[in-house]
């Protein structure tokens, strides 16, 4: 067995875990809960093995020593590492807070990332390091960035849960905000699921693999009618989330997760993620850029977007401490922060051009 | 008199304006929103590229107008536009004044070590514990000292009526973390400004075997270096059997007054993408390369006769001939390809305009009669052997140029210093807390009454656990 088999096992495990956690949330059966945790743990161990094996394969291919054999060099590897950090963070929270219901909110993010890998037809092969990436800063810069991203992802999940618990009025801004965000995430997840099925059934030719499959079966379909229907469907999902958002509130409340715990978790993850992001993402990135390109800051889209993300979280921290912002307002900032993080990480690679193009895999 | 008061008002107004969080929010938002536009519109790019982009949003007819409008507003080079720089300056002013505004209050706390407090004040602390101990105050005191030491605090003992008050604190200076972080941002920006005013960013393309006393700024202006830099050689290496580059390397030499300069004992310095050359405050980075052959470019080959004869290194121009030592056979370079490949029908073709897979075509003649001819590929030794010996194609020299990024930045050390200061500040601000503990011990009939009062500015849950441990230590 090589690393790809173990990655496969972990991928299946996380998707099963997502289903199990949602089932646990719905049926509150403790056996289901234990199964969900077990599957997640199996997935995590399997992914850890895969990560080490891929490192060993990389080591053999590159012949440049251990520091040049860290499998974090393209979009695929970084997404997989993001999922690993996220699951690790989640398992720690489950163990510390003795509460499994967060799983239903965090594993979907992992599932979405893995589905995204498959659908986008991302290159999964090991490629030797191009000269720009041959630096000892690679390890520090990339791992720290992704630890921060994972912490932000968790704060996003708890932020949404917080908003779900505290909002009542369907016409209030906070309620609309969280249901629309949640609805869009759900719609994207479902669209990816459809893509995934269409992709597995229909396309078997090598050309089809090379082409990106993201949203080809839905929003980006060649047939205008299907594309239009997809948008209508997505709007429908958003509408349904808005209409039945209260169900989620009842669910979370039935697990006796207090608003305080959610607010505290959101803050803690940002308080861990923000300094790590500043140091690993911005500072180490700048030092590396200085050594490789002769410019520590060049307003490249990736740099600019990470600065924007940094501003959002800096705002979160200042609003909380100086203005004493609590409640919905601050939870919304946390959610916006993660949306900006996703764009920094994926949007820039996919939509904008710049120096960080090797992430584009 | 009245004018003075108005002046005072004016200063106050300006101060209040810059110290307001509202301004901070507005500036954060403005910088972020305009930056988003800047990441979509390609910066400093050819107009055609942005027209293509704008056509998607505004349609073909309006795109050029839209670009002209954006250009006038500075959005095509916005990070260097006056209004963006102004925003950054307002941000710094806001940061400095906000920090100054709040600093005195915090400084008062930081300056003063912990001291005993009145029972009323102790009662208002967020964490409290009240326990009865068996022994006398003296015993309890040493137990308390040991217990405080156990959780990493040093006890200060103050005698009181009928007992003692023990105070202990940790991480008082961590309260400055916020200010250290803010200061580091200012340092970084100061470093950036120094770099902009006293440094330069330029580039230089050097053909192998040539030198230059100047580099070229983005606007094409010549910038004298104060010395001469020469490129001896440039080479790309590839991962085996692929076109994935493994390294881009240049071998450079610095000349002062026509004489080569030794750096670390070497005249020829090898640079790589992640390891630049520094000389007299100017840094040369490997940033690109290109292929531009001329009739003076030299083919460097190594010829060996038969199997295991003497090896001879030869350099010759296109069309020139050489002989295989000890034979009557002459070889002539008849063709060249920088990147040769075979197509499906077996025909050779050139697939790139860089030296990805260079090959020479050599015609071998004996006494003026064509004997055989052969393509010899630099990267594939199996193509080097010919019927009468071995011809190794080593390099086509003087055909590639190295693209150097040339930079002088006297402010970079300030930026680095700022980065270090920021790391310290963030660590203090997020991972350290100012924790304070007061233990009042009072003699009572049945033993000693211990009142623990404590507070922390961060991570309350972990601190409460520590206090539990402390209380346990008092009992034991």
mmCIF file of N, CA and C in Angstrom, chain A residues 61-64 97 127-135 264 267-268 270-272 274-276 278-279 283 286-296 299-301 304-305 307-308 310-312 314-315 317-318 321-323 343 352-353, chain B residues 21-22 25 28 31-32 35-36 39-40 42-43 49 79-80 84 88 91 102 182 185 188 191-192 195 201 218 239 244-248 272-276 285-286 405 407 409 411-412 415-416 419 422-423 426 430-431 457-459 461:
data_model
loop_
_atom_site.group_PDB
_atom_site.id
_atom_site.type_symbol
_atom_site.label_atom_id
_atom_site.label_comp_id
_atom_site.label_asym_id
_atom_site.label_seq_id
_atom_site.Cartn_x
_atom_site.Cartn_y
_atom_site.Cartn_z
ATOM 1 N N UNK A 61 12.219 10.725 -4.186
ATOM 2 C CA UNK A 61 12.176 11.371 -5.491
ATOM 3 C C UNK A 61 13.125 12.563 -5.577
ATOM 4 N N UNK A 62 13.091 13.396 -4.528
ATOM 5 C CA UNK A 62 13.854 14.648 -4.598
ATOM 6 C C UNK A 62 15.327 14.464 -4.295
ATOM 7 N N UNK A 63 15.647 13.547 -3.392
ATOM 8 C CA UNK A 63 17.038 13.332 -2.952
ATOM 9 C C UNK A 63 17.655 14.641 -2.470
ATOM 10 N N UNK A 64 16.928 15.382 -1.673
ATOM 11 C CA UNK A 64 17.458 16.663 -1.214
ATOM 12 C C UNK A 64 17.437 16.753 0.303
ATOM 13 N N UNK A 97 -13.996 19.234 25.800
ATOM 14 C CA UNK A 97 -15.324 19.708 26.181
ATOM 15 C C UNK A 97 -16.317 18.576 26.354
ATOM 16 N N UNK A 127 5.292 16.002 -7.194
ATOM 17 C CA UNK A 127 6.200 16.671 -8.118
ATOM 18 C C UNK A 127 7.422 17.126 -7.359
ATOM 19 N N UNK A 128 8.573 16.973 -7.957
ATOM 20 C CA UNK A 128 9.764 17.452 -7.263
ATOM 21 C C UNK A 128 9.688 18.963 -7.076
ATOM 22 N N UNK A 129 10.418 19.448 -6.107
ATOM 23 C CA UNK A 129 10.360 20.875 -5.764
ATOM 24 C C UNK A 129 10.968 21.753 -6.847
ATOM 25 N N UNK A 130 10.215 22.765 -7.275
ATOM 26 C CA UNK A 130 10.803 23.749 -8.170
ATOM 27 C C UNK A 130 11.721 24.651 -7.334
ATOM 28 N N UNK A 131 12.689 25.320 -8.000
ATOM 29 C CA UNK A 131 13.701 26.053 -7.230
ATOM 30 C C UNK A 131 13.146 27.029 -6.185
ATOM 31 N N UNK A 132 12.063 27.752 -6.521
ATOM 32 C CA UNK A 132 11.573 28.765 -5.581
ATOM 33 C C UNK A 132 11.134 28.149 -4.259
ATOM 34 N N UNK A 133 10.703 26.893 -4.286
ATOM 35 C CA UNK A 133 10.208 26.275 -3.061
ATOM 36 C C UNK A 133 11.308 25.578 -2.262
ATOM 37 N N UNK A 134 12.534 25.577 -2.816
ATOM 38 C CA UNK A 134 13.607 24.893 -2.098
ATOM 39 C C UNK A 134 14.160 25.790 -1.003
ATOM 40 N N UNK A 135 13.409 25.885 0.087
ATOM 41 C CA UNK A 135 13.839 26.741 1.177
ATOM 42 C C UNK A 135 13.392 26.121 2.485
ATOM 43 N N UNK A 264 -16.723 31.459 23.676
ATOM 44 C CA UNK A 264 -15.374 31.230 24.184
ATOM 45 C C UNK A 264 -14.538 30.443 23.168
ATOM 46 N N UNK A 267 -13.613 32.668 20.247
ATOM 47 C CA UNK A 267 -12.525 33.574 20.609
ATOM 48 C C UNK A 267 -11.206 32.824 20.732
ATOM 49 N N UNK A 268 -11.232 31.673 21.435
ATOM 50 C CA UNK A 268 -9.975 30.946 21.678
ATOM 51 C C UNK A 268 -9.308 30.543 20.383
ATOM 52 N N UNK A 270 -9.573 31.943 17.491
ATOM 53 C CA UNK A 270 -9.007 33.115 16.824
ATOM 54 C C UNK A 270 -7.757 33.580 17.575
ATOM 55 N N UNK A 271 -7.809 33.502 18.910
ATOM 56 C CA UNK A 271 -6.650 33.932 19.704
ATOM 57 C C UNK A 271 -5.445 33.027 19.475
ATOM 58 N N UNK A 272 -5.693 31.771 19.078
ATOM 59 C CA UNK A 272 -4.576 30.894 18.728
ATOM 60 C C UNK A 272 -4.188 31.114 17.269
ATOM 61 N N UNK A 274 -4.716 33.720 15.199
ATOM 62 C CA UNK A 274 -4.225 35.038 14.777
ATOM 63 C C UNK A 274 -2.711 35.219 14.944
ATOM 64 N N UNK A 275 -2.170 34.958 16.147
ATOM 65 C CA UNK A 275 -0.704 35.116 16.249
ATOM 66 C C UNK A 275 0.068 34.128 15.385
ATOM 67 N N UNK A 276 -0.451 32.900 15.236
ATOM 68 C CA UNK A 276 0.246 31.914 14.403
ATOM 69 C C UNK A 276 0.208 32.358 12.936
ATOM 70 N N UNK A 278 -0.089 35.465 11.894
ATOM 71 C CA UNK A 278 0.780 36.635 11.746
ATOM 72 C C UNK A 278 2.232 36.212 11.592
ATOM 73 N N UNK A 279 2.658 35.307 12.484
ATOM 74 C CA UNK A 279 4.056 34.906 12.473
ATOM 75 C C UNK A 279 4.371 34.020 11.268
ATOM 76 N N UNK A 283 4.786 37.020 8.567
ATOM 77 C CA UNK A 283 6.196 37.351 8.824
ATOM 78 C C UNK A 283 7.130 36.367 8.112
ATOM 79 N N UNK A 286 7.051 36.855 4.509
ATOM 80 C CA UNK A 286 7.790 38.046 4.075
ATOM 81 C C UNK A 286 9.298 37.771 4.055
ATOM 82 N N UNK A 287 9.782 37.072 5.074
ATOM 83 C CA UNK A 287 11.221 36.790 5.132
ATOM 84 C C UNK A 287 11.619 35.895 3.953
ATOM 85 N N UNK A 288 10.778 34.899 3.701
ATOM 86 C CA UNK A 288 11.073 33.995 2.588
ATOM 87 C C UNK A 288 11.051 34.755 1.259
ATOM 88 N N UNK A 289 10.028 35.581 1.083
ATOM 89 C CA UNK A 289 9.926 36.361 -0.157
ATOM 90 C C UNK A 289 11.155 37.250 -0.317
ATOM 91 N N UNK A 290 11.613 37.783 0.803
ATOM 92 C CA UNK A 290 12.787 38.643 0.776
ATOM 93 C C UNK A 290 14.000 37.863 0.280
ATOM 94 N N UNK A 291 14.117 36.614 0.719
ATOM 95 C CA UNK A 291 15.283 35.830 0.334
ATOM 96 C C UNK A 291 15.180 35.254 -1.076
ATOM 97 N N UNK A 292 13.962 34.947 -1.489
ATOM 98 C CA UNK A 292 13.823 34.310 -2.798
ATOM 99 C C UNK A 292 13.644 35.331 -3.920
ATOM 100 N N UNK A 293 12.852 36.352 -3.667
ATOM 101 C CA UNK A 293 12.506 37.299 -4.736
ATOM 102 C C UNK A 293 13.138 38.664 -4.553
ATOM 103 N N UNK A 294 13.734 38.898 -3.385
ATOM 104 C CA UNK A 294 14.327 40.203 -3.148
ATOM 105 C C UNK A 294 13.309 41.275 -2.805
ATOM 106 N N UNK A 295 12.113 40.845 -2.373
ATOM 107 C CA UNK A 295 11.098 41.812 -1.958
ATOM 108 C C UNK A 295 10.329 41.169 -0.836
ATOM 109 N N UNK A 296 10.292 41.823 0.328
ATOM 110 C CA UNK A 296 9.568 41.180 1.423
ATOM 111 C C UNK A 296 8.067 41.389 1.289
ATOM 112 N N UNK A 299 2.752 43.249 -2.707
ATOM 113 C CA UNK A 299 1.323 43.430 -2.992
ATOM 114 C C UNK A 299 0.828 42.425 -4.014
ATOM 115 N N UNK A 300 1.380 41.249 -3.954
ATOM 116 C CA UNK A 300 0.891 40.153 -4.770
ATOM 117 C C UNK A 300 -0.492 39.766 -4.218
ATOM 118 N N UNK A 301 -1.439 39.311 -5.059
ATOM 119 C CA UNK A 301 -2.802 39.065 -4.556
ATOM 120 C C UNK A 301 -2.866 38.197 -3.295
ATOM 121 N N UNK A 304 -1.824 40.342 -0.412
ATOM 122 C CA UNK A 304 -2.846 41.336 -0.118
ATOM 123 C C UNK A 304 -4.038 40.695 0.585
ATOM 124 N N UNK A 305 -4.462 39.539 0.082
ATOM 125 C CA UNK A 305 -5.607 38.880 0.705
ATOM 126 C C UNK A 305 -5.288 38.405 2.113
ATOM 127 N N UNK A 307 -3.357 39.922 4.076
ATOM 128 C CA UNK A 307 -3.415 41.148 4.872
ATOM 129 C C UNK A 307 -4.866 41.514 5.194
ATOM 130 N N UNK A 308 -5.752 41.332 4.198
ATOM 131 C CA UNK A 308 -7.173 41.630 4.429
ATOM 132 C C UNK A 308 -7.711 40.716 5.540
ATOM 133 N N UNK A 310 -6.014 39.310 7.822
ATOM 134 C CA UNK A 310 -5.382 39.744 9.068
ATOM 135 C C UNK A 310 -6.122 40.935 9.663
ATOM 136 N N UNK A 311 -6.531 41.868 8.803
ATOM 137 C CA UNK A 311 -7.291 43.039 9.263
ATOM 138 C C UNK A 311 -8.611 42.608 9.894
ATOM 139 N N UNK A 312 -9.287 41.648 9.265
ATOM 140 C CA UNK A 312 -10.585 41.225 9.793
ATOM 141 C C UNK A 312 -10.421 40.646 11.198
ATOM 142 N N UNK A 314 -7.843 41.114 13.244
ATOM 143 C CA UNK A 314 -7.367 42.176 14.130
ATOM 144 C C UNK A 314 -8.564 42.993 14.600
ATOM 145 N N UNK A 315 -9.496 43.221 13.685
ATOM 146 C CA UNK A 315 -10.720 43.947 14.023
ATOM 147 C C UNK A 315 -11.510 43.168 15.077
ATOM 148 N N UNK A 317 -10.442 41.133 17.339
ATOM 149 C CA UNK A 317 -9.798 41.213 18.644
ATOM 150 C C UNK A 317 -9.971 42.594 19.271
ATOM 151 N N UNK A 318 -9.812 43.643 18.440
ATOM 152 C CA UNK A 318 -9.952 44.993 18.990
ATOM 153 C C UNK A 318 -11.386 45.308 19.380
ATOM 154 N N UNK A 321 -12.010 43.556 22.726
ATOM 155 C CA UNK A 321 -11.350 44.049 23.935
ATOM 156 C C UNK A 321 -11.588 45.528 24.191
ATOM 157 N N UNK A 322 -11.615 46.324 23.129
ATOM 158 C CA UNK A 322 -11.721 47.764 23.349
ATOM 159 C C UNK A 322 -13.165 48.217 23.392
ATOM 160 N N UNK A 323 -13.968 47.626 22.520
ATOM 161 C CA UNK A 323 -15.352 48.054 22.464
ATOM 162 C C UNK A 323 -16.255 47.144 23.272
ATOM 163 N N UNK A 343 -10.982 32.702 0.814
ATOM 164 C CA UNK A 343 -10.598 33.387 -0.421
ATOM 165 C C UNK A 343 -9.085 33.532 -0.527
ATOM 166 N N UNK A 352 -7.232 34.464 -9.223
ATOM 167 C CA UNK A 352 -6.320 35.568 -9.491
ATOM 168 C C UNK A 352 -4.931 35.051 -9.822
ATOM 169 N N UNK A 353 -4.176 35.866 -10.556
ATOM 170 C CA UNK A 353 -2.834 35.432 -10.905
ATOM 171 C C UNK A 353 -1.829 36.104 -9.994
ATOM 172 N N UNK B 21 -11.708 54.720 17.815
ATOM 173 C CA UNK B 21 -11.798 53.375 17.249
ATOM 174 C C UNK B 21 -12.593 53.430 15.943
ATOM 175 N N UNK B 22 -13.531 54.372 15.878
ATOM 176 C CA UNK B 22 -14.323 54.503 14.659
ATOM 177 C C UNK B 22 -13.409 54.760 13.468
ATOM 178 N N UNK B 25 -11.748 51.606 12.475
ATOM 179 C CA UNK B 25 -12.645 50.723 11.719
ATOM 180 C C UNK B 25 -12.760 51.200 10.277
ATOM 181 N N UNK B 28 -9.421 50.470 8.504
ATOM 182 C CA UNK B 28 -9.331 49.020 8.241
ATOM 183 C C UNK B 28 -10.170 48.672 7.019
ATOM 184 N N UNK B 31 -8.816 50.285 3.655
ATOM 185 C CA UNK B 31 -7.619 49.601 3.149
ATOM 186 C C UNK B 31 -8.018 48.238 2.578
ATOM 187 N N UNK B 32 -8.861 47.519 3.317
ATOM 188 C CA UNK B 32 -9.262 46.188 2.857
ATOM 189 C C UNK B 32 -10.022 46.256 1.539
ATOM 190 N N UNK B 35 -7.950 47.325 -1.350
ATOM 191 C CA UNK B 35 -6.994 46.266 -1.670
ATOM 192 C C UNK B 35 -7.645 45.157 -2.481
ATOM 193 N N UNK B 36 -8.904 44.882 -2.175
ATOM 194 C CA UNK B 36 -9.607 43.844 -2.936
ATOM 195 C C UNK B 36 -9.645 44.236 -4.414
ATOM 196 N N UNK B 39 -6.456 43.566 -6.045
ATOM 197 C CA UNK B 39 -6.087 42.188 -6.383
ATOM 198 C C UNK B 39 -6.822 41.698 -7.628
ATOM 199 N N UNK B 40 -7.919 42.365 -7.950
ATOM 200 C CA UNK B 40 -8.671 41.938 -9.141
ATOM 201 C C UNK B 40 -8.085 42.580 -10.395
ATOM 202 N N UNK B 42 -5.236 43.790 -12.478
ATOM 203 C CA UNK B 42 -3.820 43.435 -12.441
ATOM 204 C C UNK B 42 -2.967 44.697 -12.346
ATOM 205 N N UNK B 43 -2.042 44.703 -11.379
ATOM 206 C CA UNK B 43 -1.259 45.901 -11.092
ATOM 207 C C UNK B 43 -0.072 46.029 -12.041
ATOM 208 N N UNK B 49 -4.440 43.382 -20.891
ATOM 209 C CA UNK B 49 -4.819 42.346 -19.923
ATOM 210 C C UNK B 49 -6.006 42.795 -19.084
ATOM 211 N N UNK B 79 -1.263 50.423 -5.135
ATOM 212 C CA UNK B 79 -0.512 50.317 -3.878
ATOM 213 C C UNK B 79 0.575 51.381 -3.788
ATOM 214 N N UNK B 80 0.851 52.029 -4.919
ATOM 215 C CA UNK B 80 1.809 53.125 -4.888
ATOM 216 C C UNK B 80 1.144 54.472 -5.123
ATOM 217 N N UNK B 84 -3.567 55.705 -1.505
ATOM 218 C CA UNK B 84 -3.361 54.487 -0.730
ATOM 219 C C UNK B 84 -2.266 54.706 0.325
ATOM 220 N N UNK B 88 -2.418 54.499 4.436
ATOM 221 C CA UNK B 88 -1.459 53.816 5.307
ATOM 222 C C UNK B 88 -0.931 54.751 6.392
ATOM 223 N N UNK B 91 -3.502 55.288 8.968
ATOM 224 C CA UNK B 91 -3.516 54.069 9.782
ATOM 225 C C UNK B 91 -2.435 54.132 10.863
ATOM 226 N N UNK B 102 -4.074 55.133 25.425
ATOM 227 C CA UNK B 102 -4.373 54.113 26.431
ATOM 228 C C UNK B 102 -3.162 53.692 27.247
ATOM 229 N N UNK B 182 1.938 46.869 18.574
ATOM 230 C CA UNK B 182 1.650 48.092 17.814
ATOM 231 C C UNK B 182 2.944 48.795 17.391
ATOM 232 N N UNK B 185 4.555 47.215 14.377
ATOM 233 C CA UNK B 185 3.941 47.568 13.083
ATOM 234 C C UNK B 185 4.540 48.884 12.585
ATOM 235 N N UNK B 188 8.040 48.283 11.293
ATOM 236 C CA UNK B 188 8.040 47.661 9.960
ATOM 237 C C UNK B 188 7.760 48.714 8.889
ATOM 238 N N UNK B 191 10.713 50.929 8.431
ATOM 239 C CA UNK B 191 11.688 50.201 7.614
ATOM 240 C C UNK B 191 11.322 50.248 6.142
ATOM 241 N N UNK B 192 10.030 50.097 5.861
ATOM 242 C CA UNK B 192 9.579 50.123 4.474
ATOM 243 C C UNK B 192 9.826 51.493 3.854
ATOM 244 N N UNK B 195 13.415 52.003 3.109
ATOM 245 C CA UNK B 195 13.742 51.252 1.902
ATOM 246 C C UNK B 195 13.311 51.975 0.643
ATOM 247 N N UNK B 201 14.972 49.228 -6.381
ATOM 248 C CA UNK B 201 14.618 47.918 -6.886
ATOM 249 C C UNK B 201 14.864 47.950 -8.372
ATOM 250 N N UNK B 218 12.506 50.013 -12.899
ATOM 251 C CA UNK B 218 11.325 49.596 -13.647
ATOM 252 C C UNK B 218 10.992 50.544 -14.793
ATOM 253 N N UNK B 239 15.072 17.855 -13.183
ATOM 254 C CA UNK B 239 14.904 16.531 -12.595
ATOM 255 C C UNK B 239 14.967 15.520 -13.732
ATOM 256 N N UNK B 244 10.864 19.550 -15.404
ATOM 257 C CA UNK B 244 10.708 20.274 -14.148
ATOM 258 C C UNK B 244 12.074 20.766 -13.698
ATOM 259 N N UNK B 245 12.257 22.082 -13.627
ATOM 260 C CA UNK B 245 13.577 22.575 -13.241
ATOM 261 C C UNK B 245 13.912 22.204 -11.800
ATOM 262 N N UNK B 246 15.152 21.817 -11.573
ATOM 263 C CA UNK B 246 15.620 21.486 -10.237
ATOM 264 C C UNK B 246 16.347 22.698 -9.650
ATOM 265 N N UNK B 247 17.108 23.380 -10.487
ATOM 266 C CA UNK B 247 17.770 24.585 -9.984
ATOM 267 C C UNK B 247 18.067 25.550 -11.120
ATOM 268 N N UNK B 248 18.099 26.836 -10.783
ATOM 269 C CA UNK B 248 18.589 27.875 -11.689
ATOM 270 C C UNK B 248 19.813 28.450 -11.006
ATOM 271 N N UNK B 272 21.660 31.080 -6.364
ATOM 272 C CA UNK B 272 20.559 30.170 -6.582
ATOM 273 C C UNK B 272 19.281 30.938 -6.246
ATOM 274 N N UNK B 273 18.121 30.382 -6.542
ATOM 275 C CA UNK B 273 16.884 31.118 -6.285
ATOM 276 C C UNK B 273 16.749 31.534 -4.819
ATOM 277 N N UNK B 274 17.087 30.634 -3.913
ATOM 278 C CA UNK B 274 16.945 30.993 -2.508
ATOM 279 C C UNK B 274 18.247 31.426 -1.843
ATOM 280 N N UNK B 275 19.322 31.594 -2.635
ATOM 281 C CA UNK B 275 20.550 32.107 -2.011
ATOM 282 C C UNK B 275 21.196 33.165 -2.891
ATOM 283 N N UNK B 276 20.906 34.435 -2.581
ATOM 284 C CA UNK B 276 21.393 35.557 -3.379
ATOM 285 C C UNK B 276 22.842 35.938 -3.047
ATOM 286 N N UNK B 285 19.535 38.784 -6.801
ATOM 287 C CA UNK B 285 18.717 37.585 -6.690
ATOM 288 C C UNK B 285 18.559 36.937 -8.058
ATOM 289 N N UNK B 286 18.581 35.621 -8.053
ATOM 290 C CA UNK B 286 18.282 34.893 -9.289
ATOM 291 C C UNK B 286 16.783 34.965 -9.491
ATOM 292 N N UNK B 405 17.433 40.120 -10.106
ATOM 293 C CA UNK B 405 16.708 41.175 -9.409
ATOM 294 C C UNK B 405 17.773 41.858 -8.567
ATOM 295 N N UNK B 407 18.696 44.687 -5.749
ATOM 296 C CA UNK B 407 18.018 45.485 -4.756
ATOM 297 C C UNK B 407 18.972 46.074 -3.731
ATOM 298 N N UNK B 409 18.345 47.873 -0.090
ATOM 299 C CA UNK B 409 17.316 48.234 0.869
ATOM 300 C C UNK B 409 17.919 48.432 2.249
ATOM 301 N N UNK B 411 16.611 49.676 4.644
ATOM 302 C CA UNK B 411 15.593 49.609 5.697
ATOM 303 C C UNK B 411 15.234 48.196 6.082
ATOM 304 N N UNK B 412 15.792 47.219 5.384
ATOM 305 C CA UNK B 412 15.312 45.857 5.593
ATOM 306 C C UNK B 412 15.594 45.346 7.007
ATOM 307 N N UNK B 415 12.862 46.345 9.200
ATOM 308 C CA UNK B 415 11.694 45.487 8.984
ATOM 309 C C UNK B 415 11.877 44.173 9.745
ATOM 310 N N UNK B 416 13.070 43.597 9.640
ATOM 311 C CA UNK B 416 13.335 42.331 10.340
ATOM 312 C C UNK B 416 13.243 42.515 11.852
ATOM 313 N N UNK B 419 9.791 42.561 12.797
ATOM 314 C CA UNK B 419 9.212 41.211 12.794
ATOM 315 C C UNK B 419 9.518 40.492 14.105
ATOM 316 N N UNK B 422 7.517 42.034 16.796
ATOM 317 C CA UNK B 422 6.118 41.639 16.672
ATOM 318 C C UNK B 422 5.898 40.236 17.249
ATOM 319 N N UNK B 423 6.830 39.329 16.970
ATOM 320 C CA UNK B 423 6.687 37.973 17.500
ATOM 321 C C UNK B 423 6.646 37.998 19.027
ATOM 322 N N UNK B 426 3.291 39.632 20.156
ATOM 323 C CA UNK B 426 2.130 38.754 19.980
ATOM 324 C C UNK B 426 2.149 37.642 21.014
ATOM 325 N N UNK B 430 -0.927 37.260 23.501
ATOM 326 C CA UNK B 430 -1.888 36.167 23.361
ATOM 327 C C UNK B 430 -1.606 34.960 24.246
ATOM 328 N N UNK B 431 -0.351 34.713 24.544
ATOM 329 C CA UNK B 431 -0.055 33.470 25.253
ATOM 330 C C UNK B 431 0.429 33.694 26.684
ATOM 331 N N UNK B 457 -5.964 38.356 33.614
ATOM 332 C CA UNK B 457 -6.580 39.090 32.501
ATOM 333 C C UNK B 457 -6.822 38.192 31.292
ATOM 334 N N UNK B 458 -6.391 36.934 31.367
ATOM 335 C CA UNK B 458 -6.606 36.019 30.233
ATOM 336 C C UNK B 458 -6.719 34.582 30.713
ATOM 337 N N UNK B 459 -7.288 33.754 29.908
ATOM 338 C CA UNK B 459 -7.324 32.310 30.148
ATOM 339 C C UNK B 459 -7.759 31.956 31.567
ATOM 340 N N UNK B 461 -10.077 29.928 32.728
ATOM 341 C CA UNK B 461 -10.374 28.539 33.107
ATOM 342 C C UNK B 461 -9.111 27.828 33.610
#
